[in-house]
CSV table of C-alpha atoms and ligand atoms in Angstrom, one decimal:
chain,number,residue,atom,x,y,z
A,1,MET,CA,51.5,349.7,110.9
A,2,SER,CA,54.0,348.0,108.7
A,3,THR,CA,56.6,350.2,106.8
A,4,PRO,CA,57.8,349.5,103.3
A,5,ALA,CA,61.1,348.3,104.9
A,6,MET,CA,59.1,345.8,107.0
A,7,GLU,CA,57.2,344.6,103.9
A,8,GLU,CA,60.6,344.1,102.3
A,9,LEU,CA,61.8,342.2,105.3
A,10,THR,CA,58.7,340.0,105.2
A,11,SER,CA,59.1,339.2,101.5
A,12,ALA,CA,62.8,338.6,102.2
A,13,GLY,CA,61.8,336.0,104.7
A,14,ALA,CA,62.1,337.7,108.2
A,15,LEU,CA,59.7,335.3,109.8
A,16,THR,CA,58.7,337.4,112.8
A,17,VAL,CA,57.9,340.5,110.8
A,18,LEU,CA,54.2,340.4,110.1
A,19,SER,CA,52.4,341.9,107.2
A,20,GLU,CA,50.0,344.8,107.9
A,21,ASP,CA,47.0,342.4,107.8
A,22,GLU,CA,48.7,339.9,110.0
A,23,GLU,CA,49.7,342.6,112.5
A,24,MET,CA,46.1,343.9,112.6
A,25,PHE,CA,44.8,340.4,113.1
A,26,ARG,CA,47.2,339.6,115.9
A,27,ALA,CA,46.4,342.9,117.7
A,28,SER,CA,42.7,342.2,117.5
A,29,VAL,CA,43.2,338.7,119.0
A,30,ARG,CA,45.4,340.1,121.7
A,31,GLU,CA,42.9,342.7,122.6
A,32,PHE,CA,40.2,340.0,122.9
A,33,ALA,CA,42.5,337.8,124.9
A,34,GLU,CA,43.4,340.6,127.4
A,35,GLY,CA,39.8,342.0,127.6
A,36,GLU,CA,37.6,338.9,127.5
A,37,ILE,CA,39.7,335.8,128.3
A,38,ARG,CA,42.0,337.0,131.0
A,39,PRO,CA,39.3,338.1,133.4
A,40,ARG,CA,37.6,334.7,133.1
A,41,SER,CA,40.7,332.5,133.1
A,42,GLU,CA,41.0,331.9,136.8
A,43,ALA,CA,37.3,330.9,137.2
A,44,MET,CA,37.4,328.6,134.2
A,45,GLU,CA,40.5,326.9,135.6
A,46,GLU,CA,38.9,326.5,139.0
A,47,HIS,CA,35.6,325.1,137.6
A,48,ALA,CA,37.5,323.1,134.9
A,49,LYS,CA,35.1,324.4,132.3
A,50,LEU,CA,35.1,326.9,129.5
A,51,ASP,CA,32.7,329.8,129.8
A,52,SER,CA,30.0,329.3,127.1
A,53,ALA,CA,29.6,333.1,126.7
A,54,LEU,CA,33.3,333.2,125.8
A,55,ILE,CA,33.0,330.4,123.3
A,56,LYS,CA,30.2,332.5,121.6
A,57,GLN,CA,32.5,335.5,121.5
A,58,CYS,CA,35.2,333.4,119.8
A,59,PHE,CA,32.6,332.6,117.1
A,60,ASP,CA,31.5,336.3,116.8
A,61,LEU,CA,35.1,337.4,116.4
A,62,GLY,CA,35.7,334.9,113.6
A,63,LEU,CA,38.2,332.9,115.6
A,64,MET,CA,36.4,329.5,115.0
A,65,GLY,CA,36.5,329.7,111.2
A,66,ILE,CA,39.7,331.5,110.5
A,67,GLU,CA,40.6,329.7,107.2
A,68,VAL,CA,37.0,329.1,106.3
A,69,PRO,CA,36.2,331.0,103.1
A,70,GLU,CA,33.8,333.9,103.3
A,71,GLU,CA,31.2,332.0,101.2
A,72,PHE,CA,30.8,329.6,104.1
A,73,GLY,CA,30.7,332.5,106.7
A,74,GLY,CA,34.3,332.2,107.7
A,75,SER,CA,37.0,334.8,108.0
A,76,GLY,CA,38.8,333.8,104.8
A,77,GLY,CA,42.2,334.0,106.5
A,78,THR,CA,45.4,332.0,106.1
A,79,PHE,CA,46.8,329.1,108.1
A,80,PHE,CA,49.4,331.5,109.5
A,81,ASN,CA,46.5,333.6,110.8
A,82,ALA,CA,45.2,330.6,112.7
A,83,ILE,CA,48.7,330.0,114.1
A,84,LEU,CA,48.8,333.6,115.3
A,85,ALA,CA,45.4,333.3,116.9
A,86,VAL,CA,46.3,330.1,118.8
A,87,GLU,CA,49.5,331.7,120.0
A,88,GLU,CA,47.8,334.9,121.2
A,89,VAL,CA,45.0,333.1,122.9
A,90,SER,CA,47.4,330.6,124.6
A,91,ARG,CA,49.5,333.5,125.9
A,92,VAL,CA,46.6,334.2,128.2
A,93,ASP,CA,44.8,330.8,128.5
A,94,ALA,CA,46.0,327.6,126.8
A,95,SER,CA,42.6,325.9,127.3
A,96,VAL,CA,40.9,328.5,125.1
A,97,GLY,CA,44.0,328.1,122.9
A,98,VAL,CA,43.3,324.4,122.2
A,99,LEU,CA,39.6,325.1,121.6
A,100,VAL,CA,40.5,327.5,118.8
A,101,ASP,CA,43.3,325.2,117.6
A,102,VAL,CA,41.3,322.0,117.3
A,103,GLN,CA,38.3,323.8,115.6
A,104,ASN,CA,40.6,325.4,113.0
A,105,THR,CA,43.6,323.2,112.4
A,106,LEU,CA,41.9,319.8,112.7
A,107,VAL,CA,38.1,319.9,112.2
A,108,ALA,CA,37.5,322.8,109.8
A,109,ASN,CA,40.8,321.9,108.1
A,110,ALA,CA,39.8,318.3,107.4
A,111,LEU,CA,36.3,319.3,106.2
A,112,LEU,CA,37.7,322.0,103.9
A,113,ARG,CA,40.2,319.7,102.4
A,114,TYR,CA,38.2,316.5,102.1
A,115,GLY,CA,34.6,317.6,102.4
A,116,SER,CA,32.2,317.2,99.4
A,117,PRO,CA,30.5,320.5,98.3
A,118,GLU,CA,27.4,319.4,100.3
A,119,GLN,CA,29.4,318.6,103.4
A,120,LYS,CA,31.2,321.9,103.3
A,121,LYS,CA,28.0,323.8,102.7
A,122,LYS,CA,26.4,322.1,105.7
A,123,TYR,CA,29.1,321.5,108.3
A,124,VAL,CA,31.8,324.1,107.5
A,125,THR,CA,29.1,326.8,107.6
A,126,GLN,CA,27.9,325.5,111.0
A,127,LEU,CA,31.6,325.3,112.3
A,128,ALA,CA,32.2,329.0,111.3
A,129,ALA,CA,28.9,330.2,112.8
A,130,SER,CA,28.2,328.5,116.1
A,131,LYS,CA,29.1,324.8,116.4
A,132,VAL,CA,32.2,323.5,118.1
A,133,GLY,CA,34.0,320.5,116.4
A,134,ALA,CA,35.9,317.6,117.8
A,135,TYR,CA,38.4,315.2,116.3
A,136,CYS,CA,38.0,311.6,117.4
A,137,LEU,CA,41.0,309.3,116.6
A,138,SER,CA,42.5,308.0,119.9
A,139,GLU,CA,41.1,305.1,121.9
A,140,ALA,CA,42.1,303.4,125.2
A,141,SER,CA,44.3,300.9,123.5
A,142,SER,CA,45.4,302.9,120.4
A,143,GLY,CA,47.2,306.2,120.9
A,144,SER,CA,50.5,306.4,119.1
A,145,ASP,CA,49.5,303.3,117.2
A,146,ALA,CA,46.2,305.1,116.2
A,147,PHE,CA,45.2,302.8,113.3
A,148,ALA,CA,45.0,299.8,115.6
A,149,MET,CA,41.6,301.3,116.6
A,150,ALA,CA,38.8,299.0,117.7
A,151,THR,CA,35.9,301.2,116.6
A,152,ARG,CA,34.2,299.6,113.7
A,153,ALA,CA,31.8,300.7,110.9
A,154,ARG,CA,29.6,298.1,109.4
A,155,GLU,CA,27.8,298.7,106.1
A,156,ASP,CA,24.0,298.7,106.4
A,157,GLY,CA,21.8,299.7,103.5
A,158,ASP,CA,22.6,303.2,102.4
A,159,GLY,CA,24.8,303.9,105.5
A,160,TYR,CA,27.0,302.5,108.2
A,161,ILE,CA,26.5,301.4,111.8
A,162,ILE,CA,29.3,302.5,114.0
A,163,ASN,CA,30.3,301.0,117.3
A,164,GLY,CA,33.2,301.9,119.6
A,165,ARG,CA,34.6,304.2,122.2
A,166,LYS,CA,37.0,307.1,121.7
A,167,LEU,CA,39.1,308.4,124.5
A,168,TRP,CA,40.8,311.8,125.2
A,169,ILE,CA,38.6,313.8,122.9
A,170,THR,CA,39.2,317.6,123.2
A,171,ASN,CA,36.1,319.7,123.2
A,172,GLY,CA,34.0,316.5,123.9
A,173,ASN,CA,31.6,318.4,126.1
A,174,GLU,CA,31.2,321.5,123.9
A,175,ALA,CA,31.2,319.9,120.4
A,176,GLU,CA,28.3,319.3,118.2
A,177,ILE,CA,30.2,318.1,115.1
A,178,PHE,CA,32.6,315.1,115.4
A,179,ILE,CA,35.0,313.7,112.9
A,180,VAL,CA,35.2,310.1,113.9
A,181,PHE,CA,37.6,307.5,112.6
A,182,ALA,CA,36.4,303.9,112.4
A,183,ASN,CA,37.7,300.8,110.7
A,184,ALA,CA,35.1,299.8,108.1
A,185,ASN,CA,37.2,296.9,106.6
A,186,PRO,CA,39.4,295.4,109.3
A,187,GLU,CA,40.8,292.8,107.0
A,188,ALA,CA,42.4,295.6,105.0
A,189,GLY,CA,44.2,296.8,108.1
A,190,TYR,CA,44.8,300.6,108.2
A,191,LYS,CA,43.4,300.8,104.7
A,192,GLY,CA,39.9,300.1,106.2
A,193,VAL,CA,40.1,303.2,108.4
A,194,THR,CA,37.4,305.7,107.3
A,195,ALA,CA,36.5,309.1,108.5
A,196,PHE,CA,32.8,309.9,109.3
A,197,ILE,CA,31.1,313.1,110.2
A,198,ILE,CA,28.8,312.5,113.2
A,199,GLU,CA,26.4,314.9,114.8
A,200,LYS,CA,25.8,315.1,118.5
A,201,GLY,CA,22.1,314.3,118.2
A,202,MET,CA,22.5,311.1,116.3
A,203,GLU,CA,21.0,308.1,118.1
A,204,GLY,CA,23.5,305.9,120.0
A,205,PHE,CA,26.0,308.8,120.3
A,206,SER,CA,26.9,309.9,123.8
A,207,VAL,CA,29.6,311.7,125.7
A,208,GLY,CA,31.3,309.7,128.4
A,209,LYS,CA,33.6,310.5,131.3
A,210,LYS,CA,35.4,313.8,131.5
A,211,GLU,CA,39.1,313.5,132.5
A,212,ASN,CA,40.4,315.3,135.5
A,213,LYS,CA,43.7,316.7,134.2
A,214,LEU,CA,47.0,318.2,135.2
A,215,GLY,CA,46.8,321.1,132.8
A,216,ILE,CA,44.6,322.8,130.3
A,217,ARG,CA,41.9,322.0,132.9
A,218,ALA,CA,39.2,324.2,131.4
A,219,SER,CA,39.4,322.3,128.1
A,220,SER,CA,37.1,319.3,128.2
A,221,THR,CA,38.7,316.0,127.4
A,222,THR,CA,36.1,313.2,127.2
A,223,GLU,CA,35.3,309.8,126.2
A,224,ILE,CA,33.0,309.5,123.1
A,225,ILE,CA,30.7,306.5,123.1
A,226,LEU,CA,29.2,305.1,119.8
A,227,GLU,CA,26.5,302.4,120.2
A,228,ASP,CA,25.0,301.4,116.9
A,229,VAL,CA,25.2,304.9,115.6
A,230,ARG,CA,23.7,305.0,112.1
A,231,VAL,CA,25.5,307.3,109.8
A,232,PRO,CA,24.4,308.0,106.2
A,233,ARG,CA,26.8,307.2,103.5
A,234,GLU,CA,27.1,310.8,102.5
A,235,ASN,CA,28.7,311.5,105.9
A,236,ILE,CA,31.9,309.7,104.9
A,237,LEU,CA,34.6,312.4,104.9
A,238,GLY,CA,37.0,311.8,102.0
A,239,GLU,CA,37.1,308.4,100.4
A,240,PHE,CA,36.1,305.1,101.9
A,241,GLY,CA,39.2,303.4,103.3
A,242,LYS,CA,41.2,306.6,103.1
A,243,GLY,CA,40.6,307.8,106.7
A,244,TYR,CA,44.3,307.1,107.5
A,245,LYS,CA,45.2,309.8,104.9
A,246,VAL,CA,42.7,312.2,106.3
A,247,SER,CA,44.1,311.7,109.8
A,248,ILE,CA,47.8,311.9,108.8
A,249,GLU,CA,47.4,314.9,106.7
A,250,THR,CA,45.4,316.9,109.1
A,251,LEU,CA,47.6,316.0,112.1
A,252,ASN,CA,50.7,317.0,110.1
A,253,GLU,CA,49.2,320.5,109.9
A,254,GLY,CA,47.5,320.4,113.3
A,255,ARG,CA,50.8,319.9,115.2
A,256,ILE,CA,52.0,323.3,113.9
A,257,GLY,CA,49.0,324.6,115.9
A,258,ILE,CA,50.2,322.8,119.0
A,259,GLY,CA,53.6,324.4,118.4
A,260,ALA,CA,51.8,327.8,118.4
A,261,GLN,CA,50.0,326.9,121.6
A,262,MET,CA,53.4,326.2,123.2
A,263,VAL,CA,54.9,329.4,122.0
A,264,GLY,CA,51.9,331.3,123.4
A,265,ILE,CA,52.2,329.6,126.8
A,266,ALA,CA,56.0,330.3,126.9
A,267,GLN,CA,55.4,333.9,126.0
A,268,GLY,CA,52.9,334.4,128.7
A,269,ALA,CA,55.2,332.8,131.3
A,270,MET,CA,58.2,334.8,130.2
A,271,GLU,CA,56.3,338.1,130.4
A,272,ALA,CA,55.1,337.3,133.8
A,273,ALA,CA,58.6,336.4,135.0
A,274,LEU,CA,60.0,339.5,133.5
A,275,ASN,CA,57.5,341.8,135.1
A,276,TYR,CA,57.8,340.1,138.5
A,277,SER,CA,61.6,340.3,138.5
A,278,GLY,CA,61.3,344.0,138.1
A,279,GLU,CA,59.1,344.3,141.2
A,280,ARG,CA,60.6,341.7,143.6
A,281,VAL,CA,63.2,343.2,145.9
A,282,GLN,CA,65.9,341.1,147.7
A,283,PHE,CA,69.2,342.3,149.1
A,284,GLY,CA,67.8,345.9,148.7
A,285,LYS,CA,67.5,345.6,144.9
A,286,ALA,CA,65.0,344.4,142.2
A,287,ILE,CA,66.0,340.8,141.5
A,288,ASN,CA,66.3,341.6,137.7
A,289,THR,CA,69.4,343.6,138.5
A,290,PHE,CA,71.2,340.3,139.5
A,291,GLN,CA,73.1,338.8,136.6
A,292,GLY,CA,72.0,335.3,137.6
A,293,VAL,CA,68.3,336.3,137.1
A,294,GLN,CA,69.1,338.3,134.0
A,295,PHE,CA,70.7,335.2,132.5
A,296,GLN,CA,67.7,333.1,133.3
A,297,LEU,CA,65.5,335.7,131.5
A,298,ALA,CA,67.9,335.8,128.5
A,299,GLU,CA,67.9,332.0,128.2
A,300,MET,CA,64.1,332.0,128.2
A,301,ALA,CA,64.0,334.7,125.5
A,302,THR,CA,66.5,332.7,123.4
A,303,GLU,CA,64.6,329.5,123.5
A,304,LEU,CA,61.3,331.2,122.9
A,305,GLU,CA,62.7,333.0,119.8
A,306,ALA,CA,63.9,329.8,118.4
A,307,ALA,CA,60.6,328.0,119.0
A,308,ARG,CA,58.6,330.8,117.4
A,309,LEU,CA,60.8,330.9,114.4
A,310,LEU,CA,60.3,327.1,113.9
A,311,VAL,CA,56.6,327.4,114.3
A,312,TYR,CA,56.2,330.4,112.0
A,313,ASN,CA,58.5,328.8,109.4
A,314,ALA,CA,56.4,325.6,109.3
A,315,ALA,CA,53.2,327.6,109.0
A,316,ARG,CA,54.5,329.8,106.3
A,317,LEU,CA,55.8,326.8,104.3
A,318,LYS,CA,52.4,325.3,104.6
A,319,ASP,CA,50.7,328.4,103.3
A,320,ALA,CA,53.2,328.6,100.5
A,321,GLY,CA,52.3,325.0,99.4
A,322,LEU,CA,55.9,323.8,100.1
A,323,PRO,CA,56.9,320.6,102.0
A,324,PHE,CA,56.5,321.2,105.7
A,325,VAL,CA,56.0,317.9,107.4
A,326,LYS,CA,59.5,317.5,108.9
A,327,GLU,CA,59.5,321.2,109.8
A,328,ALA,CA,56.2,320.8,111.5
A,329,ALA,CA,57.4,317.9,113.6
A,330,ILE,CA,60.6,319.7,114.5
A,331,ALA,CA,58.5,322.8,115.5
A,332,LYS,CA,56.2,320.8,117.8
A,333,LEU,CA,59.0,318.8,119.4
A,334,PHE,CA,61.2,321.9,120.0
A,335,SER,CA,58.5,324.3,121.1
A,336,SER,CA,57.0,321.8,123.6
A,337,ARG,CA,60.4,321.3,125.2
A,338,ALA,CA,61.0,325.0,125.2
A,339,ALA,CA,57.6,325.7,126.8
A,340,GLU,CA,58.2,323.2,129.5
A,341,HIS,CA,61.7,324.6,130.3
A,342,ILE,CA,60.6,328.3,130.0
A,343,THR,CA,57.6,327.9,132.3
A,344,SER,CA,59.7,325.9,134.8
A,345,GLN,CA,62.3,328.7,134.8
A,346,ALA,CA,59.5,331.2,135.3
A,347,ILE,CA,58.4,329.5,138.5
A,348,GLU,CA,62.0,329.7,139.7
A,349,VAL,CA,62.2,333.4,139.0
A,350,TYR,CA,59.1,333.8,141.2
A,351,GLY,CA,60.7,331.7,143.9
A,352,GLY,CA,58.1,330.4,146.4
A,353,TYR,CA,55.5,332.6,144.9
A,354,GLY,CA,55.8,330.7,141.7
A,355,TYR,CA,54.8,327.5,143.4
A,356,VAL,CA,51.4,328.7,144.6
A,357,LYS,CA,48.2,329.4,142.7
A,358,ASP,CA,48.0,333.1,143.6
A,359,TYR,CA,50.4,333.7,140.8
A,360,PRO,CA,50.0,332.6,137.1
A,361,VAL,CA,53.2,330.7,136.4
A,362,GLU,CA,52.4,327.3,138.0
A,363,LYS,CA,49.4,327.1,135.6
A,364,PHE,CA,51.6,327.9,132.6
A,365,TRP,CA,53.9,325.0,133.6
A,366,ARG,CA,51.1,322.5,134.0
A,367,ASP,CA,49.5,323.7,130.7
A,368,ALA,CA,52.9,323.3,128.8
A,369,LYS,CA,53.2,319.6,129.6
A,370,ILE,CA,50.5,318.5,127.1
A,371,GLY,CA,52.6,319.7,124.2
A,372,ALA,CA,54.8,316.6,124.4
A,373,ILE,CA,51.9,314.3,124.3
A,374,TYR,CA,48.9,315.1,122.1
A,375,GLU,CA,48.9,315.2,118.3
A,376,GLY,CA,51.8,312.7,118.4
A,377,THR,CA,54.2,312.3,121.4
A,378,SER,CA,57.7,313.6,121.2
A,379,ASN,CA,58.9,310.2,120.3
A,380,MET,CA,56.5,310.1,117.4
A,381,GLN,CA,57.8,313.5,116.2
A,382,LEU,CA,61.4,312.1,116.4
A,383,MET,CA,60.3,309.1,114.3
A,384,THR,CA,58.7,311.4,111.7
A,385,ILE,CA,61.8,313.6,111.5
A,386,ALA,CA,64.2,310.6,111.3
A,387,LYS,CA,62.1,308.9,108.7
A,388,LEU,CA,62.0,312.0,106.5
A,389,MET,CA,65.8,312.4,107.0
A,390,THR,CA,66.8,308.9,106.1
A,391,GLN,CA,64.4,308.6,103.1
A,392,ARG,CA,66.2,311.5,101.4
A,393,LYS,CA,68.0,310.5,98.2
A,394,GLN,CA,70.4,313.4,98.4
A,395,PRO,CA,73.2,313.4,101.0
A,396,LEU,CA,72.2,315.0,104.3
A,397,THR,CA,74.5,318.0,103.8
A,398,ASN,CA,71.8,320.6,104.8
A,399,GLY,CA,70.4,318.8,107.8
B,401,FAD,C1,44.5,316.4,127.2
B,401,FAD,C2,44.5,315.5,126.0
B,401,FAD,C3,43.8,315.9,124.8
B,401,FAD,C4,43.7,315.0,123.8
B,401,FAD,N1,42.9,315.3,122.7
B,401,FAD,C5,42.7,314.4,121.7
B,401,FAD,C6,41.8,314.6,120.6
B,401,FAD,O1,41.1,315.6,120.6
B,401,FAD,N2,41.6,313.6,119.8
B,401,FAD,C7,42.3,312.4,119.8
B,401,FAD,O2,42.0,311.6,118.9
B,401,FAD,N3,43.2,312.2,120.7
B,401,FAD,C8,43.4,313.1,121.7
B,401,FAD,N4,44.4,312.9,122.7
B,401,FAD,C9,45.1,311.6,122.7
B,401,FAD,C10,46.6,311.8,122.4
B,401,FAD,O3,46.8,312.2,121.0
B,401,FAD,C11,47.3,310.5,122.8
B,401,FAD,O4,47.3,310.5,124.2
B,401,FAD,C12,48.7,310.5,122.3
B,401,FAD,O5,48.7,310.2,120.9
B,401,FAD,C13,49.5,309.3,122.9
B,401,FAD,O6,48.8,308.1,122.9
B,401,FAD,P1,48.7,307.3,124.3
B,401,FAD,O7,48.3,308.2,125.3
B,401,FAD,O8,47.9,306.1,124.0
B,401,FAD,O9,50.2,306.9,124.6
B,401,FAD,P2,51.0,305.6,124.0
B,401,FAD,O10,50.9,305.6,122.6
B,401,FAD,O11,50.6,304.4,124.8
B,401,FAD,O12,52.5,306.0,124.3
B,401,FAD,C14,53.1,305.9,125.6
B,401,FAD,C15,54.6,306.2,125.5
B,401,FAD,O13,55.2,305.2,124.6
B,401,FAD,C16,55.9,305.9,123.6
B,401,FAD,N5,55.8,305.1,122.4
B,401,FAD,C17,54.7,304.5,121.8
B,401,FAD,N6,55.1,303.9,120.7
B,401,FAD,C18,56.4,304.1,120.5
B,401,FAD,C19,57.3,303.7,119.5
B,401,FAD,N7,56.9,303.0,118.4
B,401,FAD,N8,58.6,304.2,119.6
B,401,FAD,C20,59.0,304.9,120.6
B,401,FAD,N9,58.1,305.3,121.6
B,401,FAD,C21,56.9,304.9,121.6
B,401,FAD,C22,55.2,307.2,123.5
B,401,FAD,O14,56.1,308.2,122.9
B,401,FAD,C23,54.9,307.6,124.9
B,401,FAD,O15,56.0,308.1,125.5
B,401,FAD,C24,44.5,313.8,123.8
B,401,FAD,C25,45.2,313.4,124.9
B,401,FAD,C26,45.2,314.3,126.0
B,401,FAD,C27,46.0,313.9,127.2
């Protein structure tokens, strides 16, 4: 329970002090993650597949429509709530973390912001209730240079015919609602890119090859194949030719979610290392009594604290309606590096036991690697940060 002093701290800007509602929400997600996700994590990793009963539980608990208003059957929470959920889930299993992350920070987010009243009524309601969403931007030849996409939309009567292949699509196997970016006017360059809402059952739509990955193995990453898929005009999300805006703006927010995933992974690895170091005896003593090991743990805690503050700050700025794009890029860049380093240190604290699959830390390390790649590689984050720094009209006295 939060005390008046804690409320004061929150309003004074202490980022890690949660309001009473946030604390209750966080506790409920942790209980779910410990009780329902942890027992299934190993099997999901082994079979490289999310447990469908677990996905249903995520819906039942309201984790798949956190920011969705109650009128559409969602939880009516904040973006910060979504960040807390991604962190807590990823502390136990980062594959479930990215399921929750993409659903909330990309798919529901884009539909809530750009959807027409009819689209919201139809699709947002389904997203909050039972249908998984996916966000289809990348292709084999267009990753960082996303708007160089080859997928095309051609006008046809009262709709569009879409052809192309998307690659690396998270939730590809589980999703039923897809936000697909296609260029509907290639002569206009990126100003031809348009976002469409596509349903799994539409003719010509199919899910292709599933990737065999280093980490987040239970999360499906698939190809999406579009062969003459006929999409009605009313399924354009946002304005025609403004898909680039839909994509940039949702990814600006989405990458705070990836930051939260990285913080959760790092937290899980650090806790595991801390516990293990209290149990492992060498030279007649628990290894956590050696200053060398204590310093490793202290370094981990320091990096984790900094990463969490950056992620929470970006999320709170976004909820407050303040500029957050540079802060979001910094948060993703730093937290993905921190997670990689902390999880690597955790393996070393475990020694040889850290290197084998009987213990959890090698998985945390493999899961952390994706943070530097998806939703914009680390170089892309550096470019965003630098661009926003150098565009400033004021001297850069405050960083
Ligand atoms: C597991 C996984 C899940 C994913 N999920 C999704 C999803 O759900 N939806 C989706 O649309 N995409 C998804 N992606 C795709 C992901 O966003 C891309 O992989 C990412 O944007 C990088 O694109 P790329 O792989 O083509 O690498 P490239 O763009 O080819 O980059 C290769 C290297 O070149 C560097 N580079 C490229 N251009 C520049 C430049 N101008 N300056 C400096 N360095 C540069 C990059 O930083 C990188 O180091 C996913 C990817 C993976 C691996």
